[in-house]
């Protein structure tokens, strides 16, 4: 439940559509959540990558860190063009 919630949270906060090429993968191991995100434009010429980890109790902090990294790499422009 928490891993899925983290994945969905990222998509919602970035306001991606069903046309936005994005992959979000969250796993939990030993009370640690690991989140990896890849976002691309529709031409697959520009990519953004982010990953973060935290204790499960702070999973939204890890998700927010990924969001921040993506935005710093130009995710807003990619999303607006998709």
Coordinates of N, CA, C and O in Angstrom, one line a residue:
X1 N 0.8 -1.2 0.0 CA 0.0 0.0 0.0 C 0.9 1.3 0.0 O 0.6 2.2 -0.8
X2 N 1.9 1.3 0.8 CA 2.7 2.5 0.9 C 3.5 2.8 -0.3 O 3.6 3.9 -0.8
X3 N 4.1 1.7 -0.9 CA 4.8 1.8 -2.1 C 3.9 2.4 -3.3 O 4.3 3.3 -4.0
X4 N 2.7 1.8 -3.4 CA 1.8 2.3 -4.4 C 1.4 3.7 -4.2 O 1.3 4.5 -5.1
X5 N 1.2 4.1 -2.9 CA 0.8 5.4 -2.6 C 1.9 6.4 -2.9 O 1.6 7.5 -3.5
X6 N 3.1 6.0 -2.7 CA 4.2 6.9 -3.1 C 4.3 7.1 -4.6 O 4.5 8.2 -5.1
X7 N 4.1 6.0 -5.3 CA 4.1 6.1 -6.8 C 3.0 7.0 -7.3 O 3.3 7.9 -8.2
X8 N 1.8 6.8 -6.8 CA 0.7 7.7 -7.2 C 0.9 9.1 -6.8 O 0.5 10.0 -7.6
X9 N 1.4 9.3 -5.6 CA 1.6 10.7 -5.1 C 2.5 11.5 -6.1 O 2.2 12.6 -6.3
X10 N 3.5 10.9 -6.6 CA 4.5 11.6 -7.5 C 3.7 12.0 -8.7 O 3.9 13.1 -9.2
X11 N 3.0 11.1 -9.3 CA 2.2 11.4 -10.5 C 1.2 12.6 -10.3 O 1.1 13.5 -11.1
X12 N 0.6 12.5 -9.2 CA -0.4 13.5 -8.8 C 0.2 14.9 -8.6 O -0.3 15.9 -9.1
X13 N 1.3 14.9 -7.9 CA 2.0 16.2 -7.6 C 2.6 16.8 -8.8 O 2.6 18.0 -8.9
X14 N 3.1 16.0 -9.7 CA 3.7 16.5 -11.0 C 2.6 16.8 -12.0 O 2.8 17.5 -13.0
X15 N 1.4 16.4 -11.7 CA 0.2 16.6 -12.6 C 0.4 16.1 -14.0 O 0.2 16.7 -15.0
X16 N 0.9 14.8 -14.0 CA 1.2 14.2 -15.3 C -0.2 13.7 -15.8 O -1.1 13.4 -15.1
X17 N -0.3 13.5 -17.2 CA -1.5 13.0 -17.8 C -1.1 11.5 -18.2 O 0.0 11.1 -18.0
X18 N -2.1 10.9 -18.7 CA -1.9 9.5 -19.2 C -1.1 9.5 -20.4 O -0.7 8.4 -20.9
X19 N -0.8 10.6 -21.0 CA 0.1 10.7 -22.2 C 1.5 11.0 -21.8 O 2.4 11.0 -22.7
X20 N 1.8 11.3 -20.6 CA 3.2 11.6 -20.2 C 4.0 10.3 -19.9 O 3.6 9.5 -19.1
X21 N 5.1 10.1 -20.6 CA 5.9 8.9 -20.4 C 6.6 9.1 -19.0 O 7.6 9.8 -18.9
X22 N 6.1 8.3 -18.1 CA 6.7 8.4 -16.7 C 6.7 6.9 -16.1 O 5.7 6.2 -16.4
X23 N 7.7 6.6 -15.5 CA 7.8 5.4 -14.7 C 8.2 5.7 -13.3 O 9.2 6.4 -13.1
X24 N 7.4 5.1 -12.4 CA 7.7 5.3 -10.9 C 7.7 3.9 -10.3 O 6.8 3.2 -10.5
X25 N 8.8 3.6 -9.6 CA 8.9 2.3 -9.0 C 9.4 2.4 -7.6 O 10.4 3.0 -7.3
X26 N 8.6 2.0 -6.7 CA 8.9 2.0 -5.2 C 8.9 0.6 -4.6 O 8.1 -0.2 -4.9
X27 N 10.0 0.4 -3.8 CA 10.1 -0.9 -3.1 C 10.4 -0.6 -1.7 O 10.9 0.4 -1.3
X28 N 10.0 -1.6 -0.9 CA 10.2 -1.5 0.6 C 11.0 -2.7 1.0 O 10.7 -3.9 0.7
X29 N 12.1 -2.5 1.7 CA 13.0 -3.5 2.2 C 13.5 -3.1 3.6 O 14.1 -2.0 3.7
X30 N 13.3 -3.9 4.6 CA 13.8 -3.6 5.9 C 13.4 -2.3 6.4 O 14.3 -1.5 6.9
X31 N 12.2 -1.9 6.3 CA 11.6 -0.6 6.7 C 12.2 0.6 6.0 O 12.1 1.7 6.5
X32 N 12.8 0.4 4.8 CA 13.3 1.5 4.0 C 12.6 1.4 2.7 O 12.4 0.4 2.1
X33 N 12.1 2.6 2.2 CA 11.5 2.7 0.9 C 12.5 3.3 0.0 O 13.2 4.3 0.3
X34 N 12.6 2.7 -1.2 CA 13.4 3.2 -2.3 C 12.5 3.6 -3.4 O 11.6 2.7 -3.8
X35 N 12.6 4.8 -4.0 CA 11.8 5.2 -5.1 C 12.7 5.6 -6.2 O 13.7 6.4 -6.0
X36 N 12.3 5.2 -7.4 CA 13.1 5.5 -8.7 C 12.0 6.1 -9.6 O 11.0 5.5 -9.8
X37 N 12.4 7.2 -10.3 CA 11.4 7.8 -11.3 C 12.2 8.1 -12.5 O 13.3 8.6 -12.5
X38 N 11.6 7.9 -13.7 CA 12.1 8.3 -15.0 C 10.9 9.0 -15.7 O 9.8 8.6 -15.7
X39 N 11.2 10.2 -16.2 CA 10.3 11.0 -17.0 C 10.9 11.3 -18.3 O 12.1 11.7 -18.3
X40 N 10.1 11.2 -19.4 CA 10.7 11.5 -20.7 C 9.7 12.4 -21.5 O 8.5 12.4 -21.2
X41 N 10.2 13.0 -22.5 CA 9.3 13.7 -23.4 C 8.7 12.7 -24.4 O 9.1 11.6 -24.5
X42 N 7.7 13.2 -25.2 CA 7.1 12.3 -26.1 C 8.0 11.8 -27.3 O 7.7 10.8 -27.9
X43 N 9.0 12.6 -27.6 CA 10.0 12.2 -28.6 C 11.1 11.3 -28.0 O 12.0 10.9 -28.8
X44 N 11.1 11.1 -26.7 CA 12.2 10.3 -26.1 C 13.6 10.9 -26.3 O 14.6 10.2 -26.4
X45 N 13.6 12.3 -26.4 CA 14.9 13.0 -26.5 C 15.4 13.6 -25.3 O 16.6 13.9 -25.1
X46 N 14.5 13.9 -24.3 CA 14.9 14.5 -23.0 C 14.3 13.7 -21.9 O 13.2 13.2 -21.9
X47 N 15.2 13.4 -21.0 CA 14.9 12.5 -19.8 C 15.2 13.2 -18.5 O 16.1 14.0 -18.4
X48 N 14.5 12.8 -17.5 CA 14.8 13.2 -16.1 C 14.8 11.9 -15.3 O 13.9 11.1 -15.5
X49 N 15.7 11.8 -14.4 CA 15.8 10.7 -13.5 C 15.9 11.1 -12.1 O 16.6 12.1 -11.8
X50 N 15.3 10.4 -11.2 CA 15.4 10.7 -9.7 C 15.3 9.5 -8.9 O 14.6 8.5 -9.3
X51 N 16.0 9.5 -7.8 CA 15.8 8.4 -6.9 C 16.1 8.9 -5.5 O 16.8 9.8 -5.2
X52 N 15.4 8.2 -4.5 CA 15.5 8.6 -3.1 C 15.1 7.5 -2.2 O 14.4 6.6 -2.7
X53 N 15.6 7.5 -1.0 CA 15.2 6.5 0.0 C 15.0 7.2 1.3 O 15.5 8.2 1.6
X54 N 14.1 6.6 2.1 CA 13.9 7.0 3.5 C 13.3 5.9 4.3 O 13.0 4.8 3.7
X55 N 13.2 6.1 5.6 CA 12.4 5.1 6.4 C 11.0 5.2 5.9 O 10.5 6.2 5.4
X56 N 10.3 4.0 6.0 CA 8.9 3.9 5.4 C 8.0 5.0 6.0 O 7.2 5.6 5.3
X57 N 8.2 5.3 7.3 CA 7.3 6.3 8.0 C 7.5 7.7 7.3 O 6.5 8.5 7.4
X58 N 8.6 7.9 6.6 CA 8.8 9.2 6.0 C 8.7 9.1 4.4 O 9.4 9.8 3.7
X59 N 7.9 8.2 3.9 CA 7.9 7.9 2.5 C 7.6 9.1 1.6 O 8.1 9.2 0.5
X60 N 6.7 10.0 2.1 CA 6.4 11.2 1.3 C 7.6 12.1 1.2 O 7.7 12.8 0.2
X61 N 8.5 12.1 2.2 CA 9.7 12.9 2.1 C 10.6 12.4 0.9 O 11.1 13.2 0.2
X62 N 10.7 11.1 0.8 CA 11.4 10.5 -0.3 C 10.8 10.9 -1.7 O 11.4 11.2 -2.6
X63 N 9.4 10.8 -1.7 CA 8.7 11.1 -2.9 C 8.9 12.6 -3.3 O 9.1 12.9 -4.4
X64 N 8.8 13.5 -2.3 CA 9.0 14.9 -2.5 C 10.5 15.2 -3.0 O 10.7 16.1 -3.8
X65 N 11.4 14.4 -2.5 CA 12.8 14.6 -3.0 C 12.9 14.2 -4.4 O 13.6 15.0 -5.2
X66 N 12.3 13.2 -4.8 CA 12.3 12.8 -6.3 C 11.6 13.9 -7.1 O 12.1 14.2 -8.2
X67 N 10.5 14.4 -6.6 CA 9.8 15.5 -7.4 C 10.7 16.7 -7.5 O 10.8 17.2 -8.6
X68 N 11.3 17.1 -6.5 CA 12.2 18.2 -6.5 C 13.4 18.0 -7.5 O 13.7 18.9 -8.3
X69 N 14.0 16.8 -7.5 CA 15.0 16.5 -8.4 C 14.6 16.6 -9.9 O 15.2 17.1 -10.8
X70 N 13.4 16.0 -10.1 CA 12.8 16.0 -11.5 C 12.6 17.5 -11.9 O 12.9 17.8 -13.1
X71 N 12.0 18.3 -11.1 CA 11.7 19.7 -11.4 C 13.0 20.4 -11.7 O 13.1 21.2 -12.6
X72 N 14.0 20.1 -10.9 CA 15.4 20.8 -11.2 C 16.0 20.4 -12.5 O 16.8 21.1 -13.0
X73 N 15.5 19.2 -13.0 CA 16.1 18.8 -14.3 C 15.2 19.1 -15.5 O 15.4 18.7 -16.6
X74 N 14.1 19.9 -15.3 CA 13.3 20.4 -16.4 C 12.0 19.6 -16.6 O 11.4 19.7 -17.6
X75 N 11.5 18.9 -15.6 CA 10.3 18.1 -15.7 C 9.1 19.0 -16.0 O 8.2 18.5 -16.8
X76 N 9.0 20.2 -15.6 CA 7.9 21.0 -15.8 C 7.7 21.2 -17.3 O 6.6 21.2 -17.9
X77 N 8.8 21.5 -18.0 CA 8.7 21.7 -19.5 C 8.3 20.4 -20.2 O 7.4 20.4 -21.1
X78 N 8.9 19.3 -19.8 CA 8.5 18.0 -20.4 C 7.0 17.7 -20.2 O 6.3 17.3 -21.1
X79 N 6.5 18.0 -19.0 CA 5.1 17.7 -18.7 C 4.2 18.6 -19.5 O 3.2 18.2 -20.0
X80 N 4.6 19.9 -19.6 CA 3.7 20.8 -20.3 C 3.6 20.5 -21.8 O 2.6 20.9 -22.4
X81 N 4.6 19.8 -22.3 CA 4.6 19.5 -23.7 C 4.0 18.2 -24.0 O 3.9 17.8 -25.2
X82 N 3.7 17.4 -23.0 CA 3.1 16.1 -23.3 C 1.6 16.1 -23.4 O 0.9 17.0 -23.1

